[in-house]
Amino acid sequence: MTMTEPFHDRDTGRRLIDRIGEKLDRLGATERAPIHLMEVCGGHTHAIFRHGLAGVLPPGVEFLHGPGCPVCVLPMGRIDDCVAIADDPRVILTTFGDAMRVPGSKKSLLQAKADGADIRMVYSPLDALALARRNPDREVVFFGLGFETTMPSTALTIQRAEREGIANFSLFCNHITIIPTIKAVLDSPGMNVDGFIGPGHVSMVIGLRPYRFIAKRYNRPLVVAGFEPLDVLQSVWMLLDQIGCGAAEIENQYARIVPENGNPQAIGAIGDVFELRDVFEWRGLGSIDHSGVAIRARYARFDAERRFAVKGVTVSDPTSCQCGEVLKGAIKPWQCKLFGGACTPETPVGALMVSSEGACAAYHQYGGLRKGAA
Amino acid sequence: MCLGIPGRIVAIVDANAMLATVDVSGVRRDVDVQCVALPGAPLEALLDRWTLVHVGFAMSLIDEDEAKATLAILAGIGEADAEIAAFAERVE
Ligand code: SF4
């Protein structure tokens, strides 16, 4: 098998894999009846594929790739709205590079830029604010997206814009929250997740407490994990350990970065600027209650949805695309009829093929490492 | 975007505005440090500390070994170059 050496400490890696194997044997888990672990975060999906972890683990454990890649779950209607804002000649639209290639119903932001819209890639919302300062005669809109990892950055930028009295800056807010997303997975019919690998950097912001309901109400364990192969393996072992003794606890494998209570300044800024929406639409998953945030009335003048006539269009996904099933772990990417044919990283139909953190793009790139195939 | 990258805080730019210069593998830019400001201490206390930077915001203080290990991991998963290139990005 060809793959990168996944462990900085090879011996520890081997030992962990052996111990995981023993645990699986004791649990009676086999390839046909495996334990299903879902990694919620796209960063983990990427690490699992990059290092071929599914291939080095015994067949009694299977990774399900969760909905935690914010670029992948952006619905087409929001991209269409964004293109409409960018088409306003007063507007400079700014966003992260990751968002540029996500397909809308007619075009992506990249195509809109090629067609003449003033769209600029930025590294930080602070760069968008700086553009607004330098271009007082233009409207600078930041297309903000992401889970709680990036939410503090836009909240703090809006607070800064208010302090400085910058009038030509606004946010088109597409932030989503992790907890209702995990809940939607847990509530979906036929849910077969035995345990969760919890997101590392979202947890750095929100801490561990918000996950308690997963253990209490759904009786599933969750281990917040780092992104190194050894981190992922250790969290797999911790989850199997819990499953073996019938426990369901929230544990923290990534304590070197994730404090029990998260980051109080970041949580404060999020609460000051944002409030939960009643519902938010997800690509592939449909509408999920309370899963998105909007800008509070107090900061209304920084809200692009109020400043521009955003239609709020809903566009259904192409019927042939099965992103929803992949996101819920019901099918594997290669089982989608479009995978590798109509849908490739060069010509993505679904957003899971766009970002390197999307499950379909990861399978496409590292497909040879998938279980049973290498 | 979600992984972030470690850097070292090398200068305080504006204590009122909570901005500091962070060095990521030789690339420098101004970063918002209010989420890692130490309660009751002047911002200068952050000098020389390592931090995980997400989209222009320092989100967590880390120790030097952790920072180096994280850089190695990012290089290992092929993300370090992209993160550093993004960090170096300037808009006109
Ligand atoms: S192959 Fe394309 S259309 Fe099919 S699930 Fe993946 S991203 Fe969606």
JSON list of C-alpha atoms in Angstrom, two decimals, chain A residues 8 46 50-51 70 96 120-127 131 134 149 153 156-157 160 201 204-205 227-228 256-257 263 265 356, chain B residues 1-3 17-19 29 32 34-35 37 52-57 59-60 62 66 73 76-79 86-87 89 91-92:
[
{"chain": "A", "resi": 8, "resn": "HIS", "atom": "CA", "xyz": [5.41, 11.09, 13.86]},
{"chain": "A", "resi": 46, "resn": "HIS", "atom": "CA", "xyz": [-9.28, 15.55, 5.43]},
{"chain": "A", "resi": 50, "resn": "ARG", "atom": "CA", "xyz": [-4.71, 12.21, 3.78]},
{"chain": "A", "resi": 51, "resn": "HIS", "atom": "CA", "xyz": [-3.18, 9.63, 6.10]},
{"chain": "A", "resi": 70, "resn": "PRO", "atom": "CA", "xyz": [-19.20, 24.73, 6.20]},
{"chain": "A", "resi": 96, "resn": "PHE", "atom": "CA", "xyz": [-12.67, 33.47, 1.79]},
{"chain": "A", "resi": 120, "resn": "ARG", "atom": "CA", "xyz": [-12.20, 39.86, -4.02]},
{"chain": "A", "resi": 121, "resn": "MET", "atom": "CA", "xyz": [-10.72, 37.05, -2.00]},
{"chain": "A", "resi": 122, "resn": "VAL", "atom": "CA", "xyz": [-9.62, 38.01, 1.49]},
{"chain": "A", "resi": 123, "resn": "TYR", "atom": "CA", "xyz": [-7.82, 36.17, 4.24]},
{"chain": "A", "resi": 124, "resn": "SER", "atom": "CA", "xyz": [-9.73, 37.82, 7.07]},
{"chain": "A", "resi": 125, "resn": "PRO", "atom": "CA", "xyz": [-12.91, 39.84, 7.58]},
{"chain": "A", "resi": 126, "resn": "LEU", "atom": "CA", "xyz": [-10.53, 42.50, 8.91]},
{"chain": "A", "resi": 127, "resn": "ASP", "atom": "CA", "xyz": [-9.20, 42.84, 5.34]},
{"chain": "A", "resi": 131, "resn": "LEU", "atom": "CA", "xyz": [-11.16, 47.80, 2.08]},
{"chain": "A", "resi": 134, "resn": "ARG", "atom": "CA", "xyz": [-10.08, 52.78, 1.84]},
{"chain": "A", "resi": 149, "resn": "THR", "atom": "CA", "xyz": [-14.57, 28.58, 14.58]},
{"chain": "A", "resi": 153, "resn": "SER", "atom": "CA", "xyz": [-13.95, 36.74, 13.75]},
{"chain": "A", "resi": 156, "resn": "LEU", "atom": "CA", "xyz": [-15.50, 41.03, 16.39]},
{"chain": "A", "resi": 157, "resn": "THR", "atom": "CA", "xyz": [-15.16, 42.70, 12.98]},
{"chain": "A", "resi": 160, "resn": "ARG", "atom": "CA", "xyz": [-14.89, 47.04, 15.34]},
{"chain": "A", "resi": 201, "resn": "HIS", "atom": "CA", "xyz": [-11.47, 24.14, 16.78]},
{"chain": "A", "resi": 204, "resn": "MET", "atom": "CA", "xyz": [-11.89, 25.64, 21.33]},
{"chain": "A", "resi": 205, "resn": "VAL", "atom": "CA", "xyz": [-14.52, 28.38, 21.05]},
{"chain": "A", "resi": 227, "resn": "PHE", "atom": "CA", "xyz": [-5.90, 16.77, 13.88]},
{"chain": "A", "resi": 228, "resn": "GLU", "atom": "CA", "xyz": [-2.75, 14.70, 14.09]},
{"chain": "A", "resi": 256, "resn": "ARG", "atom": "CA", "xyz": [-3.87, 21.23, 24.91]},
{"chain": "A", "resi": 257, "resn": "ILE", "atom": "CA", "xyz": [-6.01, 23.53, 22.73]},
{"chain": "A", "resi": 263, "resn": "ASN", "atom": "CA", "xyz": [-13.06, 31.01, 24.89]},
{"chain": "A", "resi": 265, "resn": "GLN", "atom": "CA", "xyz": [-14.21, 36.55, 24.84]},
{"chain": "A", "resi": 356, "resn": "SER", "atom": "CA", "xyz": [-10.65, 19.68, 0.21]},
{"chain": "B", "resi": 1, "resn": "MET", "atom": "CA", "xyz": [-10.01, 28.42, 7.11]},
{"chain": "B", "resi": 2, "resn": "CYS", "atom": "CA", "xyz": [-11.00, 26.04, 9.89]},
{"chain": "B", "resi": 3, "resn": "LEU", "atom": "CA", "xyz": [-7.59, 24.61, 10.74]},
{"chain": "B", "resi": 17, "resn": "ALA", "atom": "CA", "xyz": [-7.30, 48.46, 19.01]},
{"chain": "B", "resi": 18, "resn": "MET", "atom": "CA", "xyz": [-6.06, 45.09, 20.32]},
{"chain": "B", "resi": 19, "resn": "LEU", "atom": "CA", "xyz": [-3.84, 44.51, 17.28]},
{"chain": "B", "resi": 29, "resn": "ARG", "atom": "CA", "xyz": [0.72, 40.50, 9.50]},
{"chain": "B", "resi": 32, "resn": "ASP", "atom": "CA", "xyz": [-6.65, 40.81, 16.33]},
{"chain": "B", "resi": 34, "resn": "GLN", "atom": "CA", "xyz": [-8.60, 40.29, 21.93]},
{"chain": "B", "resi": 35, "resn": "CYS", "atom": "CA", "xyz": [-9.63, 36.63, 22.33]},
{"chain": "B", "resi": 37, "resn": "ALA", "atom": "CA", "xyz": [-5.67, 38.91, 25.93]},
{"chain": "B", "resi": 52, "resn": "LEU", "atom": "CA", "xyz": [-3.21, 29.66, 16.85]},
{"chain": "B", "resi": 53, "resn": "VAL", "atom": "CA", "xyz": [-4.43, 32.18, 14.25]},
{"chain": "B", "resi": 54, "resn": "HIS", "atom": "CA", "xyz": [-7.73, 31.73, 12.42]},
{"chain": "B", "resi": 55, "resn": "VAL", "atom": "CA", "xyz": [-8.65, 34.17, 9.62]},
{"chain": "B", "resi": 56, "resn": "GLY", "atom": "CA", "xyz": [-6.75, 37.05, 11.18]},
{"chain": "B", "resi": 57, "resn": "PHE", "atom": "CA", "xyz": [-7.71, 36.40, 14.81]},
{"chain": "B", "resi": 59, "resn": "MET", "atom": "CA", "xyz": [-7.88, 32.25, 19.05]},
{"chain": "B", "resi": 60, "resn": "SER", "atom": "CA", "xyz": [-5.78, 30.29, 21.49]},
{"chain": "B", "resi": 62, "resn": "ILE", "atom": "CA", "xyz": [-0.22, 27.49, 22.76]},
{"chain": "B", "resi": 66, "resn": "GLU", "atom": "CA", "xyz": [2.73, 22.47, 20.38]},
{"chain": "B", "resi": 73, "resn": "ILE", "atom": "CA", "xyz": [1.04, 18.33, 11.06]},
{"chain": "B", "resi": 76, "resn": "GLY", "atom": "CA", "xyz": [1.99, 16.62, 6.71]},
{"chain": "B", "resi": 77, "resn": "ILE", "atom": "CA", "xyz": [-1.59, 17.01, 5.54]},
{"chain": "B", "resi": 78, "resn": "GLY", "atom": "CA", "xyz": [-0.50, 19.39, 2.79]},
{"chain": "B", "resi": 79, "resn": "GLU", "atom": "CA", "xyz": [-2.26, 22.38, 4.35]},
{"chain": "B", "resi": 86, "resn": "ALA", "atom": "CA", "xyz": [-3.56, 32.81, 2.73]},
{"chain": "B", "resi": 87, "resn": "PHE", "atom": "CA", "xyz": [-1.88, 34.48, 5.71]},
{"chain": "B", "resi": 89, "resn": "GLU", "atom": "CA", "xyz": [-2.49, 37.49, 1.16]},
{"chain": "B", "resi": 91, "resn": "VAL", "atom": "CA", "xyz": [-5.95, 42.87, -0.88]},
{"chain": "B", "resi": 92, "resn": "GLU", "atom": "CA", "xyz": [-5.66, 45.99, -2.99]}
]
